[in-house]
CSV table of C-alpha atoms and ligand atoms in Angstrom, one decimal:
chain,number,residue,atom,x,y,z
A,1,UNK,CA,149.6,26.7,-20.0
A,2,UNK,CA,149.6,30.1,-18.7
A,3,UNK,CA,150.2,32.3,-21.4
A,4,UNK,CA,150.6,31.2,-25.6
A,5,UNK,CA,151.4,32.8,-28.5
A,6,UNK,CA,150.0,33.2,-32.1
A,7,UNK,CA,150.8,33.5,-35.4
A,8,UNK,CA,149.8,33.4,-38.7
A,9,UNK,CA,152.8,32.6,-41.7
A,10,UNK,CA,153.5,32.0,-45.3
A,11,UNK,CA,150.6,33.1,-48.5
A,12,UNK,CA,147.6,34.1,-46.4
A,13,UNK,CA,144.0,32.5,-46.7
A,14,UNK,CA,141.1,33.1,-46.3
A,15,UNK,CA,139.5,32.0,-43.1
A,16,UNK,CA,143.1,32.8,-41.4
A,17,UNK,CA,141.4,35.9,-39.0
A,18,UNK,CA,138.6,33.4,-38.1
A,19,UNK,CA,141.2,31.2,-36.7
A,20,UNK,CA,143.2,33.8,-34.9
A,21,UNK,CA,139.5,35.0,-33.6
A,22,UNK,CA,139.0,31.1,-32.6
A,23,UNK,CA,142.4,31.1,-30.7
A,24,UNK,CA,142.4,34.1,-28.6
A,25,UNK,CA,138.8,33.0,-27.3
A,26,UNK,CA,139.7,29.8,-26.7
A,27,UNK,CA,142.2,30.3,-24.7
A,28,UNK,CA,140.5,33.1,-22.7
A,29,UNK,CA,138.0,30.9,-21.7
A,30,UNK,CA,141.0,29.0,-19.9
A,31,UNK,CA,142.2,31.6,-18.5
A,32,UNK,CA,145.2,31.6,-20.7
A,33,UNK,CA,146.4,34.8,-22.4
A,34,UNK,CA,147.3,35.3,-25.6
A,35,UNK,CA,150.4,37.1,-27.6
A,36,UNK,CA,149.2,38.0,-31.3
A,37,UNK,CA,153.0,37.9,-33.0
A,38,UNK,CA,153.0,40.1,-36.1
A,39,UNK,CA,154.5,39.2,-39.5
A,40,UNK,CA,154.8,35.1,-39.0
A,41,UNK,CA,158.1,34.5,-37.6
A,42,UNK,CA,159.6,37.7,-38.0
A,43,UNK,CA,157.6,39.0,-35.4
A,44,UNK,CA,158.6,36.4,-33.2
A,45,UNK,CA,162.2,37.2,-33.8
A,46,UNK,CA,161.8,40.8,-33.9
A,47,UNK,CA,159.6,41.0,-30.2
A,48,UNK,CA,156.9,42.3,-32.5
A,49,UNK,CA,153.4,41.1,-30.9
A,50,UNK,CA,150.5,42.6,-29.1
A,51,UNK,CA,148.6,41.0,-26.1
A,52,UNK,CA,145.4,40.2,-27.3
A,53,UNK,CA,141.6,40.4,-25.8
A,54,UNK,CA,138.6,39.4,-26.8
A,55,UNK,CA,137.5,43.0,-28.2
A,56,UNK,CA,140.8,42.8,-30.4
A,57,UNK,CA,139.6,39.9,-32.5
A,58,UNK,CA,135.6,41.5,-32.8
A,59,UNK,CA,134.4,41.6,-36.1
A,60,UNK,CA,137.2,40.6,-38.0
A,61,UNK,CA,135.3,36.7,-38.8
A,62,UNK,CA,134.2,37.6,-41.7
A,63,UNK,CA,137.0,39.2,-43.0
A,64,UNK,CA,140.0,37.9,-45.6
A,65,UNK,CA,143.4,38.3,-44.8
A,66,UNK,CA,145.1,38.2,-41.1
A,67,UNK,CA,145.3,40.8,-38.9
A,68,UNK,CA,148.1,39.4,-37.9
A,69,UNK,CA,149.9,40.0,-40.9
A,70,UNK,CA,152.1,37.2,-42.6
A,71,UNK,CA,155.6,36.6,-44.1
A,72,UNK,CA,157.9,34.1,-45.4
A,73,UNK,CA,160.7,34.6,-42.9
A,74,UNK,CA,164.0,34.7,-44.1
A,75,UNK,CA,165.7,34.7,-40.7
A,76,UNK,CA,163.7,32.1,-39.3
A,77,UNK,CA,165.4,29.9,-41.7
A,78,UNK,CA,168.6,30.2,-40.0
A,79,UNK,CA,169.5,28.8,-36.2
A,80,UNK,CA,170.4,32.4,-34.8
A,81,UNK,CA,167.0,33.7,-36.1
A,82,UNK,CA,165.1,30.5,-34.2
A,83,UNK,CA,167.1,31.1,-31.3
A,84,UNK,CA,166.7,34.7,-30.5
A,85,UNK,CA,162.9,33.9,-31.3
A,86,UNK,CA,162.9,30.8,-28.8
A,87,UNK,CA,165.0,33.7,-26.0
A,88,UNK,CA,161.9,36.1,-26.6
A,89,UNK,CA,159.4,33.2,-25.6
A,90,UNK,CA,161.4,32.7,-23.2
A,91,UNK,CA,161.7,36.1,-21.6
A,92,UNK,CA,158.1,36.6,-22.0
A,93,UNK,CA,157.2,33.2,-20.1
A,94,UNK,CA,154.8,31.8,-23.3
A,95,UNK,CA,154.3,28.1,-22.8
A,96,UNK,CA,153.2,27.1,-26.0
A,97,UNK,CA,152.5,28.3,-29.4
A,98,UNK,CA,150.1,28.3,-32.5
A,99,UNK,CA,151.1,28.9,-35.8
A,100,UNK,CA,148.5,29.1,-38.8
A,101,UNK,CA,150.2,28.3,-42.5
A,102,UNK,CA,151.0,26.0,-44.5
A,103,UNK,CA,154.3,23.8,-45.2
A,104,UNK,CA,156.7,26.1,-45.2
A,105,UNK,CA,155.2,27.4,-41.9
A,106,UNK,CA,155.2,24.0,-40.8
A,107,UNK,CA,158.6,23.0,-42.1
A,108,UNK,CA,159.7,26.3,-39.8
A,109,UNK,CA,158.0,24.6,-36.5
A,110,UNK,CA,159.2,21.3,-36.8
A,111,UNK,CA,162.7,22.4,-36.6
A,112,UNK,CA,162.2,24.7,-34.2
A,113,UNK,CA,160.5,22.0,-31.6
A,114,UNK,CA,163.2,19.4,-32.6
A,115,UNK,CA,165.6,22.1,-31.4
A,116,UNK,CA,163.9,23.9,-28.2
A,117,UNK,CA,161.6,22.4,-25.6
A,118,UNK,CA,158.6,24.4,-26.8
A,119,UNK,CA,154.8,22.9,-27.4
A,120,UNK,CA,153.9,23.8,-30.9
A,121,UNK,CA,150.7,23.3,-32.6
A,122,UNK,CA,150.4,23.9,-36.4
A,123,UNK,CA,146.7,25.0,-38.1
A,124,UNK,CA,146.2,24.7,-41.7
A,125,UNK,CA,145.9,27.7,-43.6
A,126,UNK,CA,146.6,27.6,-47.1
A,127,UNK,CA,144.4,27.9,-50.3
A,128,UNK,CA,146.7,25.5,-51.7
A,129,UNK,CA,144.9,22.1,-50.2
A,130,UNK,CA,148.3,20.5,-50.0
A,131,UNK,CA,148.7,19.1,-46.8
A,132,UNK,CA,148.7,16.1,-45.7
A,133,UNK,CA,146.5,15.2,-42.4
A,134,UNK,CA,143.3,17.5,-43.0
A,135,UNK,CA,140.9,16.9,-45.7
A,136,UNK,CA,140.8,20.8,-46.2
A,137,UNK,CA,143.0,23.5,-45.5
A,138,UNK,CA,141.4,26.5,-44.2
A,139,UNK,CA,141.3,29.0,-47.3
A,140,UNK,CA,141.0,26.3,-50.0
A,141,UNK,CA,137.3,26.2,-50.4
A,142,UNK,CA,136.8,30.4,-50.4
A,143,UNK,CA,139.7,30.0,-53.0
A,144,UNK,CA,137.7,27.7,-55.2
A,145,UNK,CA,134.5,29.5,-54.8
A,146,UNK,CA,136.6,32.8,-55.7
A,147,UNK,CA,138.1,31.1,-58.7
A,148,UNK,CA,134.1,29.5,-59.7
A,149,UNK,CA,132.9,33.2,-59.8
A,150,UNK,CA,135.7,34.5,-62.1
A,151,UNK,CA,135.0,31.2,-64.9
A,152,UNK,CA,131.5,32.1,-64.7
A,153,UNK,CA,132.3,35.3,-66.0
A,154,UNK,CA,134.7,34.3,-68.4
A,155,UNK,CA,132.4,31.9,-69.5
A,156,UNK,CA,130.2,34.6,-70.3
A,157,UNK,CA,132.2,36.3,-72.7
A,158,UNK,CA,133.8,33.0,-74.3
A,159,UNK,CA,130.3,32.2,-75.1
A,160,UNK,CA,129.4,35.8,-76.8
A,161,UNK,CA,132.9,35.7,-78.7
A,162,UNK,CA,132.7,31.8,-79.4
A,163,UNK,CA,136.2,31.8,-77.9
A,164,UNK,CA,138.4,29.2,-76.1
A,165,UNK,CA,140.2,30.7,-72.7
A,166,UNK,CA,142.9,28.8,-70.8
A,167,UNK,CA,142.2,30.1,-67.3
A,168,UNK,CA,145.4,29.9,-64.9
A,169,UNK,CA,144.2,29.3,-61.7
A,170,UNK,CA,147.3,29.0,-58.0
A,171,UNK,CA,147.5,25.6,-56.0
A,172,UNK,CA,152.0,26.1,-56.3
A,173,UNK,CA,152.3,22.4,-57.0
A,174,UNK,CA,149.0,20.9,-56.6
A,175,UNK,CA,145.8,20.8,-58.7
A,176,UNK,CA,143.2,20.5,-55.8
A,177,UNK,CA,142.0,24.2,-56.5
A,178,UNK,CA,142.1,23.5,-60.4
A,179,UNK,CA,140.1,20.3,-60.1
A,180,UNK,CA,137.5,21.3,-57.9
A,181,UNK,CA,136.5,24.4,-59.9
A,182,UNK,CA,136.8,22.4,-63.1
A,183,UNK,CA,133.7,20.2,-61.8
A,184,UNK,CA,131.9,23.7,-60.8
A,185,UNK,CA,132.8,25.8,-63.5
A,186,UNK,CA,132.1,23.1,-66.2
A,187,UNK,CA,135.6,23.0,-67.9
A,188,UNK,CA,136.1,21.0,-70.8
A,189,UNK,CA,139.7,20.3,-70.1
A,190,UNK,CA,141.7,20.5,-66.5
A,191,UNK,CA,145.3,20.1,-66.8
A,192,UNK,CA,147.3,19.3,-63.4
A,193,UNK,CA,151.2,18.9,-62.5
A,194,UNK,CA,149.7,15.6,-60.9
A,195,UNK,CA,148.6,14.5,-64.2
A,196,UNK,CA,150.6,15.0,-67.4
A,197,UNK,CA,148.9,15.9,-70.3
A,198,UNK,CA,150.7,16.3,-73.9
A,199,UNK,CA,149.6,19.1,-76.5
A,200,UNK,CA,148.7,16.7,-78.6
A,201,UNK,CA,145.8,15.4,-76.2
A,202,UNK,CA,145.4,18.8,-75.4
A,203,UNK,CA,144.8,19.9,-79.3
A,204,UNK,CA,142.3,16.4,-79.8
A,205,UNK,CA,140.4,17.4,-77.0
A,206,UNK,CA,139.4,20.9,-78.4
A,207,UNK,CA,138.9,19.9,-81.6
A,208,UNK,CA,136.6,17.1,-80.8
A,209,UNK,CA,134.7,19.6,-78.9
A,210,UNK,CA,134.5,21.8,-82.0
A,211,UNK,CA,133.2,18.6,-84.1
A,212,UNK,CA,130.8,18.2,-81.3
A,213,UNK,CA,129.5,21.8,-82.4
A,214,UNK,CA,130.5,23.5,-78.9
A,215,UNK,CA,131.4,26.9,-79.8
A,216,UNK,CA,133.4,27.9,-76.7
A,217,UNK,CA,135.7,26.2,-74.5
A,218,UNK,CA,137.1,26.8,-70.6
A,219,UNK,CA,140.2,24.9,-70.0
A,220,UNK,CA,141.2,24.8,-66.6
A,221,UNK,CA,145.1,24.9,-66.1
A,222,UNK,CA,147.0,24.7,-62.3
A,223,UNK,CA,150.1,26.8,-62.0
A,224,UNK,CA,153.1,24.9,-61.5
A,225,UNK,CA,153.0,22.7,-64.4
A,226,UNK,CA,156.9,22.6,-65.0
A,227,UNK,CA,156.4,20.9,-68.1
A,228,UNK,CA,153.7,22.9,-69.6
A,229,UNK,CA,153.1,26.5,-68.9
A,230,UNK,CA,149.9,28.0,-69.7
A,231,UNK,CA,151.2,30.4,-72.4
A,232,UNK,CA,153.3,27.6,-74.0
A,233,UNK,CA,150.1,25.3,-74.3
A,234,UNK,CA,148.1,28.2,-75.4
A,235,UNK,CA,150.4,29.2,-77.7
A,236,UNK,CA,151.0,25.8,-79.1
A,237,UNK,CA,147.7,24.9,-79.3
A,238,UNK,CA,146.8,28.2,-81.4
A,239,UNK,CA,149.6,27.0,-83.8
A,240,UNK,CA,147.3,23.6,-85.1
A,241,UNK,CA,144.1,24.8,-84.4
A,242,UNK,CA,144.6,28.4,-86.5
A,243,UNK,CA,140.8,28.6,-86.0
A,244,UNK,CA,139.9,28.8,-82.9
A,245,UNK,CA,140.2,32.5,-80.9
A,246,UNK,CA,142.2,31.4,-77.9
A,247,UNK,CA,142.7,33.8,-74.9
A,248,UNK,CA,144.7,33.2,-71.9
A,249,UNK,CA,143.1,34.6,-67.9
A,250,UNK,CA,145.7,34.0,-65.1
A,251,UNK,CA,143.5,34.5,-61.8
A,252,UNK,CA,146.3,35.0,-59.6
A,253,UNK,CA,145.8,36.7,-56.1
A,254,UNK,CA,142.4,37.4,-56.2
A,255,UNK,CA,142.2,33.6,-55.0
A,256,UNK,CA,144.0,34.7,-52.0
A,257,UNK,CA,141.5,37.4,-50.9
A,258,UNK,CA,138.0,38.1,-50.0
A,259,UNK,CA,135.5,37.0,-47.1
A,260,UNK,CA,135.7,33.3,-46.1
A,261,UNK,CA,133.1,30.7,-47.2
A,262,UNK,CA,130.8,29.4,-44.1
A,263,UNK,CA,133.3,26.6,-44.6
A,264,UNK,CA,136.2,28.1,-44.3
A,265,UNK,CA,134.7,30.1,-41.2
A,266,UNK,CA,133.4,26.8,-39.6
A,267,UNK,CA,136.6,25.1,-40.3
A,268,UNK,CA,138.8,27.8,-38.9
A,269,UNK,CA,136.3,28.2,-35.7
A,270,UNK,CA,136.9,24.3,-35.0
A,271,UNK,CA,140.6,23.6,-35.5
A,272,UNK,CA,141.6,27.0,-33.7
A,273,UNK,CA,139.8,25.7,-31.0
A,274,UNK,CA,141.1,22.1,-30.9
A,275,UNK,CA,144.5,23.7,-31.1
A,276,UNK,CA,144.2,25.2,-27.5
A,277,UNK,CA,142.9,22.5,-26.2
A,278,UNK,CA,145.4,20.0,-27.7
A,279,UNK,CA,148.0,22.4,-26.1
A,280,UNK,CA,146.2,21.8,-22.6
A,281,UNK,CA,146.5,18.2,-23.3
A,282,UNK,CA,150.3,18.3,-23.9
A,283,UNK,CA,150.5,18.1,-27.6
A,284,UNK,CA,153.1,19.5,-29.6
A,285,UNK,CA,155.1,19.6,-32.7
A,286,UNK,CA,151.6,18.0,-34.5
A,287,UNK,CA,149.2,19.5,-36.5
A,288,UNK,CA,145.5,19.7,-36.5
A,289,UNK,CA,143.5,19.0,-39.2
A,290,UNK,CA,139.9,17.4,-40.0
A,291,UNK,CA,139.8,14.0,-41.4
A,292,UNK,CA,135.8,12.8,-42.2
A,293,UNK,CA,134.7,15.4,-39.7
A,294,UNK,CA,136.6,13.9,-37.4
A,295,UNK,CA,140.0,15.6,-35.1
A,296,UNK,CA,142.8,14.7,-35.8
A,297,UNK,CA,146.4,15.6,-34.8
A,298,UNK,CA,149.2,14.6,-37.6
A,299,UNK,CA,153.2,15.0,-36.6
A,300,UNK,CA,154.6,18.0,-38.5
A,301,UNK,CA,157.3,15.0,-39.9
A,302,UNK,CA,154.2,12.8,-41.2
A,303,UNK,CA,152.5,16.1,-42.9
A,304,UNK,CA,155.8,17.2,-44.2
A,305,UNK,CA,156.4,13.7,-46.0
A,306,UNK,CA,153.5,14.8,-48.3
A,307,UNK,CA,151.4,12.4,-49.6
A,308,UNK,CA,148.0,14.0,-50.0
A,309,UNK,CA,147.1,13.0,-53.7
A,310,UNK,CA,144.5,14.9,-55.7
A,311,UNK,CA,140.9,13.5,-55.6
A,312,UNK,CA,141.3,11.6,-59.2
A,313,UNK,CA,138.0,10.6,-59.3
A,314,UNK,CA,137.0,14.1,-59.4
A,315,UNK,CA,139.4,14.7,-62.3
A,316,UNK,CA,137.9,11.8,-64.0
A,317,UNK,CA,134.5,13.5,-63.7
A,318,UNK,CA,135.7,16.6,-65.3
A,319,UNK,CA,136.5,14.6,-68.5
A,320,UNK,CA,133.1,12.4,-67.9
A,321,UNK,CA,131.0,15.2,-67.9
A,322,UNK,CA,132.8,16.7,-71.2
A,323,UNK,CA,131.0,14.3,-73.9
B,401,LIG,O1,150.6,29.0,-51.2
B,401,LIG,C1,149.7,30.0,-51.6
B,401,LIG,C2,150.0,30.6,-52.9
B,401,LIG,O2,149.0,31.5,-53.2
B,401,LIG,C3,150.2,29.6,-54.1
B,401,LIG,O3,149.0,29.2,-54.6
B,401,LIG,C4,151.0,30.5,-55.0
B,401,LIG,O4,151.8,29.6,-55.8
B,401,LIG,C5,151.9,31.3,-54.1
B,401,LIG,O5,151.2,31.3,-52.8
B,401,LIG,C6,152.1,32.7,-54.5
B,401,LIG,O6,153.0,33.3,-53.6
B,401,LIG,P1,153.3,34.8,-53.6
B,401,LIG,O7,152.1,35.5,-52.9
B,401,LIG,O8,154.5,34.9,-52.8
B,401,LIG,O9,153.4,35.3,-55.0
């Protein structure tokens, strides 16, 4: 491994430019040199990158975002876009390369090492939680720190207004962000894709809590509930319980942005590293993640199967703790 290249794909995290940071050093310290690709795969395909040094990844740690710039590439999608992308690594003699995202990042790499001979090592980087082979994706716990400090608030003024607020929080298709700042933010209620949940149930709950004399109520709801949208439920929910003052918060991108958590900084600093050295060792098409603090490289095909579950004892605290 003379010379690798980097890139960062797909919804950005934060924790992302510690990784890139973790990378480039890395693999200076093996005298390897490192192309910073901008714009995920499009700036593979496009020849758009910049050979990085140590000074260009200074004091960008702490930062949220990437540097690097992302994007859901399009082209990449199709065979001529991989292949003009594989004729640039080519040209510019990279041996391997690192790519920081999440599935659909990862979906894009196991294709394109099934199809050219090219070492590939995949970081997690997603607030989402969602893969499969890492306990935590890089971004996830900054997310759900983010998405604390926003129900506090709420909190605040559902408790002046004796109001109940559905709070929308991201996760696409999982409820690992929605769980975890249920437990911290003290929801009443958190309502998953992984976990159906009818009105009806929805409605008991809330009233109960009424009976119970609470005057305000957080319900935690994870996008991507096909079912049940959070308009729908508040909407439905306003319809039997006239009494109640019901106001809907959808957090959205905030999640996405800010400075990384120590965890998320440590995390990031530890699997960018493994991922240059696990390129030194001749893996490839895997990714890297951290299993009970412990290293571990999964096969893009195994973490593309899925199969990380939410932590349902954690949801089953968030109702335990509502008596
Ligand atoms: O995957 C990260 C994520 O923030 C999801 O939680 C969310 O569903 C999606 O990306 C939003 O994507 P976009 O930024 O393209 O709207």
């Amino acid at each position: 491994m003379k010379r690798i290249g980097i890139l960062t794909s797909g919804g950005d995290a934060p924790g992302m430019n510690a990784c890139i940071r973790s990378v480039v050093r890395s693999a200076l310290n093996k005298g390897i040199e490192v192309y910073g690709f901008r714009y995920g795969y499009d700036g593979l395909i496009g020849g758009d990158y910049t050979v990085m040094e140590s000074h260009s990844v200074s004091n960008i740690l702490q930062k949220g975002g990437t540097i690097l710039k992302s994007s859901r590439s399009e082209a990449f999608r199709e065979r001529q876009g991989r292949k003009k992308a594989m004729e640039l690594l080519k040209d510019r003699a990279i041996d391997g390369i690192v790519v920081i995202g999440g599935d659909g990042t990862f979906t894009g790499a196991s294709i394109f090492g099934k199809e050219f001979e090219i070492p590939i090592i995949g970081i997690p980087a997603t607030i989402d939680n969602d893969l499969y082979g890492t306990d935590a994706t890089i971004g996830f716990d900054t997310a759900v720190n983010t998405a604390l400090g926003a129900i506090d608030n709420i909190r605040d003024t559902a408790i002046s207004h004796d109001r109940v607020f559905f709070i929308e929080v991201m996760g696409r298709s999982a409820g690992h962000i929605a769980i975890n700042c249920s437990i911290g933010g003290g929801a009443e209620l958190v309502i998953t894709p992984e976990i159906p949940i009818s009105n009806k149930e929805v409605i008991e709950v809330l009233s109960q809590g009424r009976n119970k004399m609470k005057t305000s109520s957080i319900v935690v709801v994870a996008e991507g509930n096909d079912q049940m949208n959070t308009y729908a439920i508040a909407k439905e929910v306003r319809e039997s319980l006239p009494n109640l003052d019901i106001r809907v918060s959808t957090l959205g991108h905030i999640q996405r942005g800010g400075r990384p958590t120590s965890n998320d900084r440590i995390l990031a600093t530890r699997l960018g590293n493994e991922a240059v050295e696990g390129l030194i060792r001749g893996k490839t098409s895997a990714m890297v993640g951290q299993v009970d603090n412990k290293i571990v490289f999964t096969s893009f095909s195994t973490v593309l199967k899925g199969g990380k579950t939410i932590d349902y004892g954690l949801k089953n605290l968030v109702d335990l703790m509502n008596i």
